[in-house]
Short mmCIF file of C-alpha atoms and ligand atoms in Angstrom, two decimals:
data_model
loop_
_atom_site.label_atom_id
_atom_site.label_comp_id
_atom_site.label_asym_id
_atom_site.label_seq_id
_atom_site.Cartn_x
_atom_site.Cartn_y
_atom_site.Cartn_z
CA MET A 230 -69.92 -249.07 27.51
CA ALA A 231 -73.07 -248.84 25.43
CA GLU A 232 -74.08 -251.60 22.85
CA ALA A 233 -74.82 -249.28 20.07
CA SER A 234 -73.90 -246.06 18.44
CA GLN A 235 -76.12 -243.28 17.54
CA SER A 236 -75.95 -244.36 13.91
CA GLY A 237 -78.53 -246.93 14.13
CA GLY A 238 -76.78 -249.65 16.17
CA ALA A 239 -74.10 -250.40 13.61
CA LEU A 240 -70.50 -250.93 14.41
CA ARG A 241 -68.66 -248.06 12.71
CA VAL A 242 -65.31 -248.81 11.46
CA ALA A 243 -62.54 -246.67 9.87
CA ILE A 244 -59.94 -248.53 7.81
CA PHE A 245 -56.78 -246.67 6.72
CA GLY A 246 -54.96 -248.20 3.75
CA SER A 247 -56.95 -249.54 0.73
CA GLY A 248 -54.62 -252.33 -0.38
CA PRO A 249 -55.51 -256.04 -0.28
CA ALA A 250 -55.57 -256.26 3.60
CA GLY A 251 -57.96 -253.22 3.74
CA PHE A 252 -60.21 -254.60 1.32
CA TYR A 253 -60.21 -258.05 2.67
CA ALA A 254 -61.13 -256.59 6.09
CA ALA A 255 -63.80 -254.44 4.67
CA GLU A 256 -65.34 -257.50 2.96
CA GLU A 257 -65.35 -259.55 6.15
CA LEU A 258 -66.80 -256.77 8.20
CA LEU A 259 -69.56 -255.97 5.65
CA LYS A 260 -70.63 -259.65 5.56
CA GLN A 261 -71.65 -259.64 9.18
CA ALA A 262 -75.30 -259.65 10.05
CA ALA A 263 -74.92 -259.05 13.77
CA PRO A 264 -73.52 -256.55 14.36
CA LEU A 265 -74.07 -254.67 11.15
CA VAL A 266 -70.96 -252.87 10.20
CA GLU A 267 -70.45 -249.68 8.40
CA VAL A 268 -66.98 -249.23 6.87
CA ASP A 269 -65.21 -246.16 5.70
CA LEU A 270 -62.01 -247.03 3.77
CA PHE A 271 -59.45 -244.16 3.68
CA ASP A 272 -56.49 -243.87 1.54
CA ARG A 273 -53.93 -241.07 1.36
CA LEU A 274 -53.79 -241.46 -2.31
CA PRO A 275 -56.94 -240.63 -4.50
CA THR A 276 -56.56 -244.30 -5.89
CA PRO A 277 -57.40 -247.44 -4.13
CA TYR A 278 -55.70 -250.91 -4.14
CA GLY A 279 -52.31 -250.13 -2.64
CA LEU A 280 -49.71 -252.52 -3.90
CA VAL A 281 -51.96 -254.05 -6.46
CA ARG A 282 -51.79 -250.81 -8.31
CA GLY A 283 -48.42 -249.43 -7.10
CA GLY A 284 -46.43 -252.67 -6.60
CA VAL A 285 -47.49 -255.68 -8.84
CA ALA A 286 -45.30 -255.50 -11.85
CA PRO A 287 -47.07 -253.95 -15.03
CA ASP A 288 -46.38 -257.06 -17.08
CA HIS A 289 -48.25 -259.29 -14.47
CA GLN A 290 -51.83 -257.93 -15.23
CA LYS A 291 -53.39 -261.19 -14.32
CA ILE A 292 -52.38 -260.68 -10.85
CA LYS A 293 -54.31 -257.48 -10.83
CA THR A 294 -57.62 -259.11 -11.65
CA VAL A 295 -58.07 -259.57 -8.01
CA ILE A 296 -59.37 -255.92 -8.13
CA LYS A 297 -62.63 -257.36 -9.47
CA LEU A 298 -63.25 -258.81 -5.84
CA TYR A 299 -62.34 -255.58 -4.26
CA GLU A 300 -64.82 -253.84 -6.63
CA LYS A 301 -67.64 -256.18 -5.33
CA THR A 302 -66.75 -255.15 -1.81
CA ALA A 303 -67.05 -251.46 -2.90
CA GLY A 304 -70.49 -252.03 -4.02
CA ARG A 305 -71.82 -253.40 -0.82
CA PRO A 306 -74.21 -251.20 1.13
CA ARG A 307 -72.62 -249.43 4.05
CA PHE A 308 -69.22 -249.19 2.36
CA ARG A 309 -67.71 -245.73 1.58
CA PHE A 310 -64.30 -244.86 0.10
CA PHE A 311 -62.35 -241.69 1.01
CA GLY A 312 -59.32 -241.34 -1.13
CA ASN A 313 -56.99 -238.43 -0.74
CA VAL A 314 -57.36 -238.42 2.92
CA ALA A 315 -54.19 -238.91 5.06
CA PHE A 316 -54.32 -240.10 8.65
CA GLY A 317 -52.22 -237.96 10.85
CA GLN A 318 -52.67 -235.00 8.54
CA ASP A 319 -56.34 -234.69 7.58
CA LEU A 320 -57.72 -236.90 10.44
CA LYS A 321 -56.11 -237.05 13.90
CA LEU A 322 -56.72 -240.14 16.20
CA ALA A 323 -59.20 -237.86 18.30
CA ASP A 324 -61.25 -237.33 15.14
CA VAL A 325 -61.23 -241.03 14.49
CA PHE A 326 -62.29 -241.85 18.02
CA ALA A 327 -65.13 -239.28 17.79
CA HIS A 328 -66.52 -240.78 14.59
CA TYR A 329 -65.77 -244.51 14.75
CA HIS A 330 -66.01 -247.28 17.27
CA HIS A 331 -62.94 -248.96 15.91
CA ALA A 332 -59.96 -247.91 13.61
CA LEU A 333 -58.16 -250.56 11.54
CA PHE A 334 -54.78 -249.63 10.03
CA CYS A 335 -53.66 -251.53 6.87
CA THR A 336 -51.08 -249.19 5.82
CA GLY A 337 -48.57 -251.79 4.56
CA ALA A 338 -44.72 -251.47 4.45
CA GLU A 339 -44.03 -248.24 2.76
CA THR A 340 -40.16 -248.21 2.87
CA ASP A 341 -37.16 -250.51 2.33
CA ARG A 342 -34.69 -252.15 4.41
CA ARG A 343 -31.05 -251.04 4.18
CA MET A 344 -28.00 -253.27 3.68
CA GLY A 345 -25.90 -251.12 6.16
CA ILE A 346 -22.63 -251.34 4.13
CA PRO A 347 -20.11 -248.62 3.08
CA GLY A 348 -21.08 -246.95 -0.11
CA GLU A 349 -24.84 -247.67 0.05
CA ASP A 350 -25.75 -243.95 -0.53
CA LEU A 351 -23.56 -243.49 -3.63
CA GLU A 352 -25.43 -242.34 -6.73
CA ASN A 353 -26.97 -245.10 -8.62
CA SER A 354 -27.49 -247.07 -5.51
CA HIS A 355 -31.29 -247.34 -5.00
CA PRO A 356 -33.88 -249.28 -3.02
CA ALA A 357 -35.84 -251.50 -5.43
CA THR A 358 -38.99 -250.33 -3.86
CA THR A 359 -38.63 -246.81 -5.38
CA PHE A 360 -37.91 -248.22 -8.72
CA VAL A 361 -41.10 -250.33 -8.61
CA GLY A 362 -42.99 -247.20 -7.37
CA TRP A 363 -41.52 -245.38 -10.28
CA TYR A 364 -42.23 -247.78 -13.17
CA ASN A 365 -45.73 -248.19 -11.67
CA GLY A 366 -46.55 -244.56 -11.79
CA HIS A 367 -46.80 -244.10 -8.03
CA PRO A 368 -47.21 -240.47 -7.34
CA ASP A 369 -44.52 -240.44 -4.62
CA TYR A 370 -41.83 -241.73 -7.13
CA ARG A 371 -42.91 -240.33 -10.45
CA ASN A 372 -40.25 -237.61 -10.28
CA LEU A 373 -37.28 -239.96 -9.54
CA ARG A 374 -34.61 -240.43 -12.22
CA PHE A 375 -32.73 -243.75 -12.86
CA ASP A 376 -29.57 -243.50 -14.86
CA LEU A 377 -30.23 -246.44 -17.43
CA SER A 378 -27.20 -245.25 -19.58
CA VAL A 379 -25.24 -247.96 -17.56
CA GLU A 380 -24.59 -251.50 -18.88
CA ARG A 381 -24.18 -253.47 -15.61
CA VAL A 382 -26.67 -253.63 -12.79
CA ALA A 383 -26.69 -255.60 -9.57
CA VAL A 384 -29.93 -256.57 -7.88
CA ILE A 385 -29.26 -257.55 -4.35
CA GLY A 386 -31.70 -260.30 -2.86
CA ASN A 387 -33.45 -263.23 -4.27
CA GLY A 388 -37.22 -262.41 -3.54
CA ASN A 389 -39.91 -261.94 -6.07
CA VAL A 390 -39.40 -258.13 -5.98
CA ALA A 391 -35.79 -258.69 -7.19
CA MET A 392 -37.39 -260.88 -10.08
CA ASP A 393 -39.68 -257.94 -11.02
CA VAL A 394 -36.88 -255.57 -11.09
CA ALA A 395 -34.54 -257.80 -13.09
CA ARG A 396 -37.39 -258.64 -15.60
CA ILE A 397 -38.36 -255.01 -16.03
CA LEU A 398 -34.81 -254.03 -16.75
CA ALA A 399 -34.17 -256.78 -19.22
CA LYS A 400 -37.51 -257.21 -20.99
CA PRO A 401 -37.87 -256.17 -24.53
CA ILE A 402 -39.41 -252.82 -24.85
CA ALA A 403 -42.13 -253.98 -27.21
CA GLU A 404 -43.31 -256.25 -24.47
CA LEU A 405 -43.34 -253.48 -21.98
CA ALA A 406 -45.17 -251.17 -24.16
CA LYS A 407 -48.21 -253.46 -24.01
CA THR A 408 -48.44 -253.01 -20.19
CA ASP A 409 -49.69 -250.25 -17.99
CA ILE A 410 -46.13 -249.23 -17.05
CA ALA A 411 -45.98 -245.36 -16.51
CA ASP A 412 -45.26 -243.69 -19.95
CA TYR A 413 -42.10 -241.84 -18.52
CA ALA A 414 -40.68 -245.15 -17.46
CA LEU A 415 -41.29 -246.77 -20.92
CA GLU A 416 -39.55 -243.70 -22.54
CA ALA A 417 -36.58 -244.11 -20.17
CA LEU A 418 -36.49 -247.92 -20.67
CA LYS A 419 -36.41 -247.28 -24.37
CA GLN A 420 -33.12 -245.53 -24.05
CA SER A 421 -31.86 -248.04 -21.72
CA ARG A 422 -28.34 -249.41 -22.28
CA VAL A 423 -28.39 -252.19 -19.61
CA ARG A 424 -27.10 -255.34 -20.98
CA GLU A 425 -26.28 -257.45 -17.80
CA VAL A 426 -28.38 -257.81 -14.69
CA PHE A 427 -26.68 -259.55 -11.69
CA LEU A 428 -29.07 -261.15 -9.22
CA LEU A 429 -27.26 -261.59 -6.10
CA GLY A 430 -28.36 -264.13 -3.44
CA ARG A 431 -26.66 -264.47 -0.10
CA ARG A 432 -27.67 -268.10 0.47
CA GLY A 433 -28.02 -270.97 -2.15
CA PRO A 434 -30.36 -271.69 -4.89
CA ALA A 435 -32.27 -274.00 -2.48
CA GLN A 436 -33.13 -271.17 -0.12
CA ALA A 437 -34.10 -268.56 -2.80
CA ALA A 438 -37.32 -266.78 -1.80
CA PHE A 439 -38.60 -266.38 -5.45
CA THR A 440 -41.33 -268.67 -6.43
CA ASN A 441 -41.44 -271.09 -9.55
CA PRO A 442 -43.25 -268.90 -12.09
CA GLU A 443 -41.11 -266.00 -11.50
CA ILE A 444 -37.69 -267.59 -12.05
CA ARG A 445 -39.13 -269.62 -14.94
CA GLU A 446 -40.22 -266.45 -16.58
CA LEU A 447 -36.83 -264.85 -16.51
CA GLY A 448 -35.69 -267.93 -18.31
CA GLU A 449 -38.25 -267.56 -21.08
CA MET A 450 -37.82 -263.94 -21.86
CA GLU A 451 -37.38 -262.85 -25.49
CA GLY A 452 -33.79 -261.72 -26.21
CA VAL A 453 -32.53 -262.52 -22.74
CA ASP A 454 -30.48 -265.36 -21.28
CA LEU A 455 -30.74 -266.33 -17.82
CA VAL A 456 -27.31 -267.51 -17.01
CA VAL A 457 -26.54 -269.81 -13.81
CA ARG A 458 -23.27 -271.14 -12.86
CA PRO A 459 -23.52 -275.00 -12.62
CA GLU A 460 -20.90 -274.98 -9.60
CA GLU A 461 -23.32 -272.72 -7.49
CA LEU A 462 -26.08 -275.23 -7.87
CA GLU A 463 -24.23 -278.11 -6.19
CA LEU A 464 -26.01 -278.68 -3.05
CA ASP A 465 -24.06 -278.75 0.28
CA PRO A 466 -25.19 -280.85 3.28
CA ALA A 467 -27.03 -277.92 4.75
CA SER A 468 -29.18 -277.42 1.51
CA GLN A 469 -29.70 -281.05 1.08
CA ALA A 470 -31.18 -281.27 4.65
CA PHE A 471 -33.10 -278.02 3.98
CA LEU A 472 -34.80 -279.50 0.89
CA ALA A 473 -35.43 -282.87 2.50
CA ALA A 474 -37.24 -280.97 5.44
CA ALA A 475 -39.12 -278.53 3.13
CA GLU A 476 -42.84 -279.30 3.18
CA GLU A 477 -43.84 -277.61 0.00
CA PRO A 478 -42.23 -278.08 -3.41
CA THR A 479 -41.33 -274.59 -4.38
CA TYR A 480 -37.72 -274.71 -3.22
CA LYS A 481 -37.05 -278.16 -4.82
CA ARG A 482 -38.69 -276.96 -8.09
CA ASN A 483 -36.63 -273.70 -7.98
CA VAL A 484 -33.44 -275.81 -7.97
CA GLU A 485 -34.63 -277.85 -10.92
CA ILE A 486 -35.54 -274.82 -12.88
CA LEU A 487 -32.10 -273.36 -12.16
CA LYS A 488 -30.47 -276.68 -13.22
CA GLU A 489 -32.30 -276.52 -16.54
CA GLN A 490 -31.16 -273.03 -17.09
CA ALA A 491 -27.51 -273.75 -16.15
CA ALA A 492 -27.51 -276.50 -18.74
CA LYS A 493 -28.22 -273.89 -21.39
CA GLY A 494 -24.80 -272.15 -20.69
CA GLU A 495 -24.21 -268.55 -21.81
CA GLY A 496 -26.76 -268.45 -24.68
CA SER A 497 -26.61 -266.00 -27.58
CA HIS A 498 -28.96 -263.23 -26.56
CA PRO A 499 -27.66 -259.73 -26.27
CA ARG A 500 -29.08 -259.25 -22.61
CA LYS A 501 -28.00 -261.40 -19.77
CA VAL A 502 -29.48 -261.92 -16.32
CA ARG A 503 -26.81 -263.66 -14.25
CA ALA A 504 -28.15 -265.39 -11.19
CA ARG A 505 -25.31 -265.77 -8.58
CA PHE A 506 -25.66 -267.47 -5.20
CA PHE A 507 -23.57 -267.67 -1.82
CA VAL A 508 -22.50 -264.03 -2.17
CA SER A 509 -23.22 -260.99 0.19
CA PRO A 510 -22.37 -257.41 -0.78
CA VAL A 511 -19.92 -255.93 1.74
CA VAL A 512 -18.86 -252.63 -0.04
CA LEU A 513 -20.10 -250.45 -2.93
CA HIS A 514 -17.06 -248.76 -4.57
CA GLY A 515 -17.16 -245.35 -6.31
CA SER A 516 -16.28 -241.81 -5.96
CA LYS A 517 -19.59 -240.18 -6.75
CA GLN A 518 -21.47 -243.05 -8.58
CA VAL A 519 -21.33 -246.83 -7.94
CA GLU A 520 -18.40 -248.27 -9.86
CA GLY A 521 -18.38 -251.75 -8.35
CA ILE A 522 -19.34 -254.14 -5.64
CA ARG A 523 -17.11 -256.26 -3.38
CA LEU A 524 -18.86 -259.57 -2.63
CA GLU A 525 -17.87 -261.85 0.19
CA ARG A 526 -18.21 -265.60 -0.60
CA ASN A 527 -20.55 -267.33 1.90
CA ARG A 528 -21.04 -270.92 3.00
CA LEU A 529 -24.07 -272.28 4.59
CA GLU A 530 -24.58 -273.51 8.30
CA GLN A 531 -27.67 -275.02 9.87
CA ASP A 532 -28.42 -273.91 13.34
CA ALA A 533 -29.91 -276.04 16.16
CA LYS A 534 -33.46 -275.01 15.04
CA GLY A 535 -32.77 -276.05 11.57
CA ALA A 536 -32.53 -272.42 10.03
CA VAL A 537 -29.94 -272.42 7.25
CA LYS A 538 -27.74 -269.29 7.46
CA ALA A 539 -25.07 -267.61 5.34
CA VAL A 540 -21.73 -267.26 6.96
CA GLY A 541 -18.85 -265.19 5.35
CA THR A 542 -15.79 -267.19 4.42
CA GLY A 543 -13.37 -264.30 4.24
CA LEU A 544 -13.08 -264.81 0.48
CA PHE A 545 -13.83 -261.84 -1.63
CA GLU A 546 -14.63 -260.95 -5.38
CA GLU A 547 -15.03 -257.65 -7.08
CA LEU A 548 -17.80 -257.23 -9.44
CA PRO A 549 -17.75 -254.09 -11.83
CA ILE A 550 -21.42 -252.76 -12.00
CA GLN A 551 -22.65 -249.08 -12.37
CA MET A 552 -25.95 -249.44 -10.68
CA VAL A 553 -27.44 -251.26 -7.62
CA PHE A 554 -30.90 -252.04 -6.49
CA ARG A 555 -31.15 -253.48 -3.04
CA SER A 556 -34.17 -255.63 -3.01
CA ILE A 557 -33.83 -257.16 0.50
CA GLY A 558 -37.42 -256.53 1.82
CA TYR A 559 -39.94 -253.70 2.48
CA LYS A 560 -40.34 -252.20 5.88
CA GLY A 561 -43.39 -250.64 7.59
CA VAL A 562 -43.42 -246.90 8.55
CA ALA A 563 -44.68 -245.57 11.88
CA MET A 564 -48.11 -243.93 11.90
CA PRO A 565 -48.56 -240.62 13.88
CA GLU A 566 -49.90 -241.13 17.29
CA LEU A 567 -49.60 -245.05 17.18
CA PRO A 568 -46.98 -247.07 18.77
CA PHE A 569 -44.17 -248.47 16.37
CA ASP A 570 -41.84 -251.51 16.60
CA ASP A 571 -38.91 -250.05 14.75
CA ARG A 572 -36.97 -253.30 14.89
CA GLY A 573 -39.81 -255.42 13.21
CA GLY A 574 -40.92 -252.44 11.02
CA VAL A 575 -44.46 -253.30 12.20
CA ILE A 576 -47.14 -251.72 14.60
CA PRO A 577 -46.95 -253.78 17.72
CA ASN A 578 -49.96 -255.88 18.13
CA ALA A 579 -51.33 -259.12 19.72
CA GLY A 580 -53.44 -261.04 16.87
CA GLY A 581 -54.26 -257.69 15.29
CA ARG A 582 -55.17 -255.71 18.47
CA ILE A 583 -52.67 -252.87 18.44
CA THR A 584 -50.47 -253.07 21.86
CA ASN A 585 -48.69 -250.13 23.50
CA SER A 586 -45.32 -251.93 22.82
CA PRO A 587 -44.09 -255.34 21.54
CA GLY A 588 -45.61 -257.85 23.87
CA GLY A 589 -47.46 -255.07 25.71
CA GLN A 590 -51.07 -254.26 26.60
CA PRO A 591 -53.91 -253.90 23.92
CA LEU A 592 -54.86 -250.34 23.13
CA PRO A 593 -58.83 -250.30 22.94
CA ARG A 594 -60.49 -249.66 19.53
CA LEU A 595 -57.19 -249.97 17.52
CA TYR A 596 -56.26 -252.77 15.13
CA VAL A 597 -53.94 -253.73 12.34
CA ALA A 598 -53.97 -256.11 9.47
CA GLY A 599 -51.66 -256.98 6.53
CA TRP A 600 -47.91 -256.18 6.23
CA ILE A 601 -47.98 -253.44 8.94
CA LYS A 602 -49.21 -256.31 11.28
CA ARG A 603 -47.03 -259.21 10.24
CA GLY A 604 -44.18 -257.79 8.07
CA PRO A 605 -43.75 -257.92 4.39
CA SER A 606 -44.41 -261.50 3.52
CA GLY A 607 -46.53 -263.65 1.43
CA VAL A 608 -48.69 -263.11 -1.56
CA ILE A 609 -51.87 -260.98 -2.05
CA GLY A 610 -54.08 -263.75 -1.01
CA THR A 611 -52.16 -264.33 2.28
CA ASN A 612 -53.76 -261.00 3.54
CA LYS A 613 -57.11 -262.39 3.41
CA GLN A 614 -56.80 -264.96 6.36
CA ASP A 615 -54.60 -262.20 8.08
CA ALA A 616 -57.41 -259.51 7.82
CA ILE A 617 -60.13 -262.16 8.67
CA ALA A 618 -58.21 -262.86 11.99
CA THR A 619 -58.08 -259.22 13.03
CA VAL A 620 -61.78 -258.74 12.10
CA ASN A 621 -62.76 -261.67 14.25
CA ALA A 622 -60.88 -259.90 17.22
CA MET A 623 -62.64 -256.70 16.38
CA LEU A 624 -65.93 -258.44 16.32
CA GLU A 625 -65.17 -260.26 19.65
CA ASP A 626 -64.42 -256.91 21.31
CA ALA A 627 -67.49 -255.18 19.59
CA ARG A 628 -69.83 -257.85 21.16
CA ALA A 629 -68.17 -257.31 24.57
CA GLY A 630 -69.26 -253.66 24.33
CA LEU A 631 -68.91 -250.47 22.31
CA PRO A 632 -68.20 -246.84 23.40
CA ALA A 633 -71.05 -244.45 22.72
CA ILE A 634 -70.17 -242.10 19.77
CA ALA A 635 -72.14 -239.04 18.93
CA SER A 636 -71.35 -239.13 15.19
CA THR A 637 -73.64 -239.90 12.22
CA PRO A 638 -72.41 -241.01 8.68
CA ASP A 639 -72.87 -237.45 7.36
CA ALA A 640 -70.58 -235.88 10.00
CA LEU A 641 -67.24 -237.15 8.67
CA PRO A 642 -67.57 -235.82 5.23
CA ALA A 643 -68.60 -232.41 6.73
CA LEU A 644 -65.54 -232.34 8.89
CA LEU A 645 -63.41 -233.15 5.84
CA ARG A 646 -65.07 -230.34 3.86
CA GLN A 647 -64.54 -227.99 6.76
CA ARG A 648 -60.75 -228.86 6.67
CA GLY A 649 -60.57 -227.97 3.03
CA VAL A 650 -59.96 -231.76 2.17
CA ARG A 651 -61.33 -232.99 -1.09
CA PRO A 652 -62.07 -236.66 -0.64
CA VAL A 653 -62.26 -239.08 -3.61
CA SER A 654 -65.27 -241.29 -3.56
CA PHE A 655 -65.39 -244.71 -5.12
CA ALA A 656 -67.58 -243.12 -7.90
CA ASP A 657 -64.93 -240.61 -8.46
CA TRP A 658 -62.31 -243.43 -8.61
CA LYS A 659 -64.40 -245.24 -11.21
CA ARG A 660 -64.47 -242.08 -13.29
CA LEU A 661 -60.62 -241.96 -13.05
CA ASP A 662 -60.48 -245.53 -13.93
CA GLU A 663 -62.45 -245.17 -17.06
CA LEU A 664 -60.18 -242.15 -18.01
CA GLU A 665 -57.11 -244.35 -17.57
CA VAL A 666 -58.46 -247.27 -19.51
CA ALA A 667 -59.59 -244.87 -22.42
CA ASN A 668 -56.13 -243.08 -22.39
CA GLY A 669 -54.35 -246.49 -22.45
CA LYS A 670 -56.46 -247.83 -25.35
CA ALA A 671 -55.11 -245.43 -27.87
CA LYS A 672 -51.73 -246.74 -27.08
CA GLY A 673 -52.42 -250.40 -26.94
CA LYS A 674 -52.05 -250.32 -23.19
CA PRO A 675 -54.43 -251.69 -20.56
CA ARG A 676 -54.54 -248.18 -19.10
CA GLU A 677 -52.41 -245.09 -18.99
CA LYS A 678 -52.35 -244.20 -15.24
CA PHE A 679 -52.58 -240.85 -13.83
CA THR A 680 -49.25 -240.38 -12.02
CA SER A 681 -49.87 -237.21 -9.96
CA VAL A 682 -52.43 -236.39 -7.34
CA GLU A 683 -53.03 -232.90 -9.10
CA ALA A 684 -53.63 -234.49 -12.43
CA MET A 685 -56.19 -236.94 -10.81
CA LEU A 686 -57.95 -233.99 -8.89
CA ALA A 687 -57.93 -231.87 -12.00
CA ALA A 688 -59.46 -234.76 -14.02
CA LEU A 689 -62.27 -234.98 -11.56
P1 NAP B 737 -38.58 -261.49 0.18
O1 NAP B 737 -39.34 -262.38 -0.44
O2 NAP B 737 -38.52 -261.42 1.92
O3 NAP B 737 -36.96 -261.53 -0.24
C1 NAP B 737 -35.96 -260.84 0.29
C2 NAP B 737 -34.57 -261.31 -0.12
O4 NAP B 737 -33.64 -260.53 0.38
C3 NAP B 737 -34.37 -262.69 0.25
O5 NAP B 737 -33.68 -263.39 -0.74
C4 NAP B 737 -33.30 -262.37 1.44
O6 NAP B 737 -32.43 -263.43 1.55
C5 NAP B 737 -32.66 -261.26 0.89
N1 NAP B 737 -31.88 -260.49 1.80
C6 NAP B 737 -32.30 -259.99 3.10
N2 NAP B 737 -31.44 -259.31 3.73
C7 NAP B 737 -30.30 -259.35 2.97
C8 NAP B 737 -29.03 -258.98 3.05
N3 NAP B 737 -28.68 -258.11 4.03
N4 NAP B 737 -28.20 -259.10 2.11
C9 NAP B 737 -28.46 -259.81 1.04
N5 NAP B 737 -29.79 -260.37 0.89
C10 NAP B 737 -30.62 -260.01 1.85
O7 NAP B 737 -39.01 -259.96 0.01
P2 NAP B 737 -39.53 -259.28 -1.38
O8 NAP B 737 -38.71 -259.68 -2.72
O9 NAP B 737 -39.37 -257.72 -1.22
O10 NAP B 737 -41.02 -259.53 -1.60
C11 NAP B 737 -42.02 -259.32 -0.51
C12 NAP B 737 -43.25 -260.18 -0.53
O11 NAP B 737 -43.94 -259.82 -1.71
C13 NAP B 737 -42.75 -261.57 -0.79
O12 NAP B 737 -43.66 -262.42 0.04
C14 NAP B 737 -42.95 -261.92 -2.14
O13 NAP B 737 -43.10 -263.28 -2.59
C15 NAP B 737 -44.11 -260.92 -2.51
N6 NAP B 737 -44.27 -260.62 -3.97
C16 NAP B 737 -44.72 -261.47 -4.71
C17 NAP B 737 -44.74 -261.30 -6.18
C18 NAP B 737 -45.51 -262.22 -7.02
O14 NAP B 737 -46.28 -263.17 -6.55
N7 NAP B 737 -45.13 -262.31 -8.27
C19 NAP B 737 -44.18 -260.18 -6.59
C20 NAP B 737 -43.40 -259.32 -5.69
C21 NAP B 737 -43.48 -259.59 -4.42
P3 NAP B 737 -32.64 -264.59 2.85
O15 NAP B 737 -33.66 -265.53 2.24
O16 NAP B 737 -31.35 -265.15 2.85
O17 NAP B 737 -33.10 -263.80 4.00
#
């Protein structure tokens, strides 16, 4: 092992995935004085920012202001962005090892978890993740069609993604028109006949995964009533113990907000979001399309470790609905040439060092951060500490010794050119960004996104 590379002694790092974890890791690496670090940040899309662009709801623009921090990182010396470059396709692991000392994967959780119940694949049964990608103009999902001619929709799960989906389905079109929602999605939602959205939680209101502003927002929407059954807010002994033990106030506050909502009754608005608790979907009915859902009523049980679990009671109810979004969590996908823990939906690792199997041996020079490291949990900022922890492991390993690599910073772009890949630089992205903002301005939107890779490359 040599102490330095041939590119001036700097630690050369390739990061794959330019979402929050990728940018936080880049920032932490670039802040170092010893060793100096050179970061090349790759994304398979021409655009940066991962879920901040493709996941955060279009009516939550404030959350997207975190991009300003990432722009600062992109402005640092020794940082380069290579959009439109896919690991496994345009660059293999051998290329990465030839040009970089370390590779860090921040590829997030790109697919969804399945419910595993009969009827899950009927028409009009969708993962929420694809609907989110669709309304956000993500190139992978722009060609999907959602049948919004239906009136009753079920959203399975009680997380913040379920909140986003319910809100986008119910929100007045005039409000959506002021956001950066994809133009085709706005057109489709204009024709929407959706009148009732059922939010179905398998546990109780005290265990809901949504956060206070998100549930409150559903209750404050123009033209929409958030309807909650008072009898489903009565706290059983397991929920009382759960709340008493909860260290942070979110859960208690959620229950209070839901109680305030329940007191308002049915309301008089044309659209309803109906929050239901203690129900698990067991079958989706329908011959071709979804026509209804069978729900099993649950009770809660607390196990020896204090975890509160939903247990079926054998009592069932039928709910006529014509569309389902399962919003029960994202799941990571395997990267070519890298180990994968299919059960956890993550790349196996020990504190960010990729291991050959869960609990196995570290593989030198390979690291992970963000959702592909720990699973799809937490808010955007959670990825900062997560990325810093991985970077600390990388720096510790770098100080212990680095392999000699015979690459220079110019060699990688030359290799991509040779392979016919057209990388998108950060300056290119800023040009796209300006065009999007200008295109949106005419329509009173913060931006009108390019939604296809071809259109992005053509614009450049
Ligand atoms: P999540 O917060 O993990 O919520 C998943 C929900 O699905 C939980 O209510 C869970 O219930 C339920 N669930 C899981 N398996 C189920 C099953 N088989 N049947 C019925 N329900 C099931 O996941 P998410 O909503 O996808 O969000 C991912 C992360 O992104 C979260 O950390 C979230 O806070 C964050 N996010 C934040 C925002 C925001 O800040 N505005 C917006 C979107 C996402 P149990 O609790 O019973 O397991």
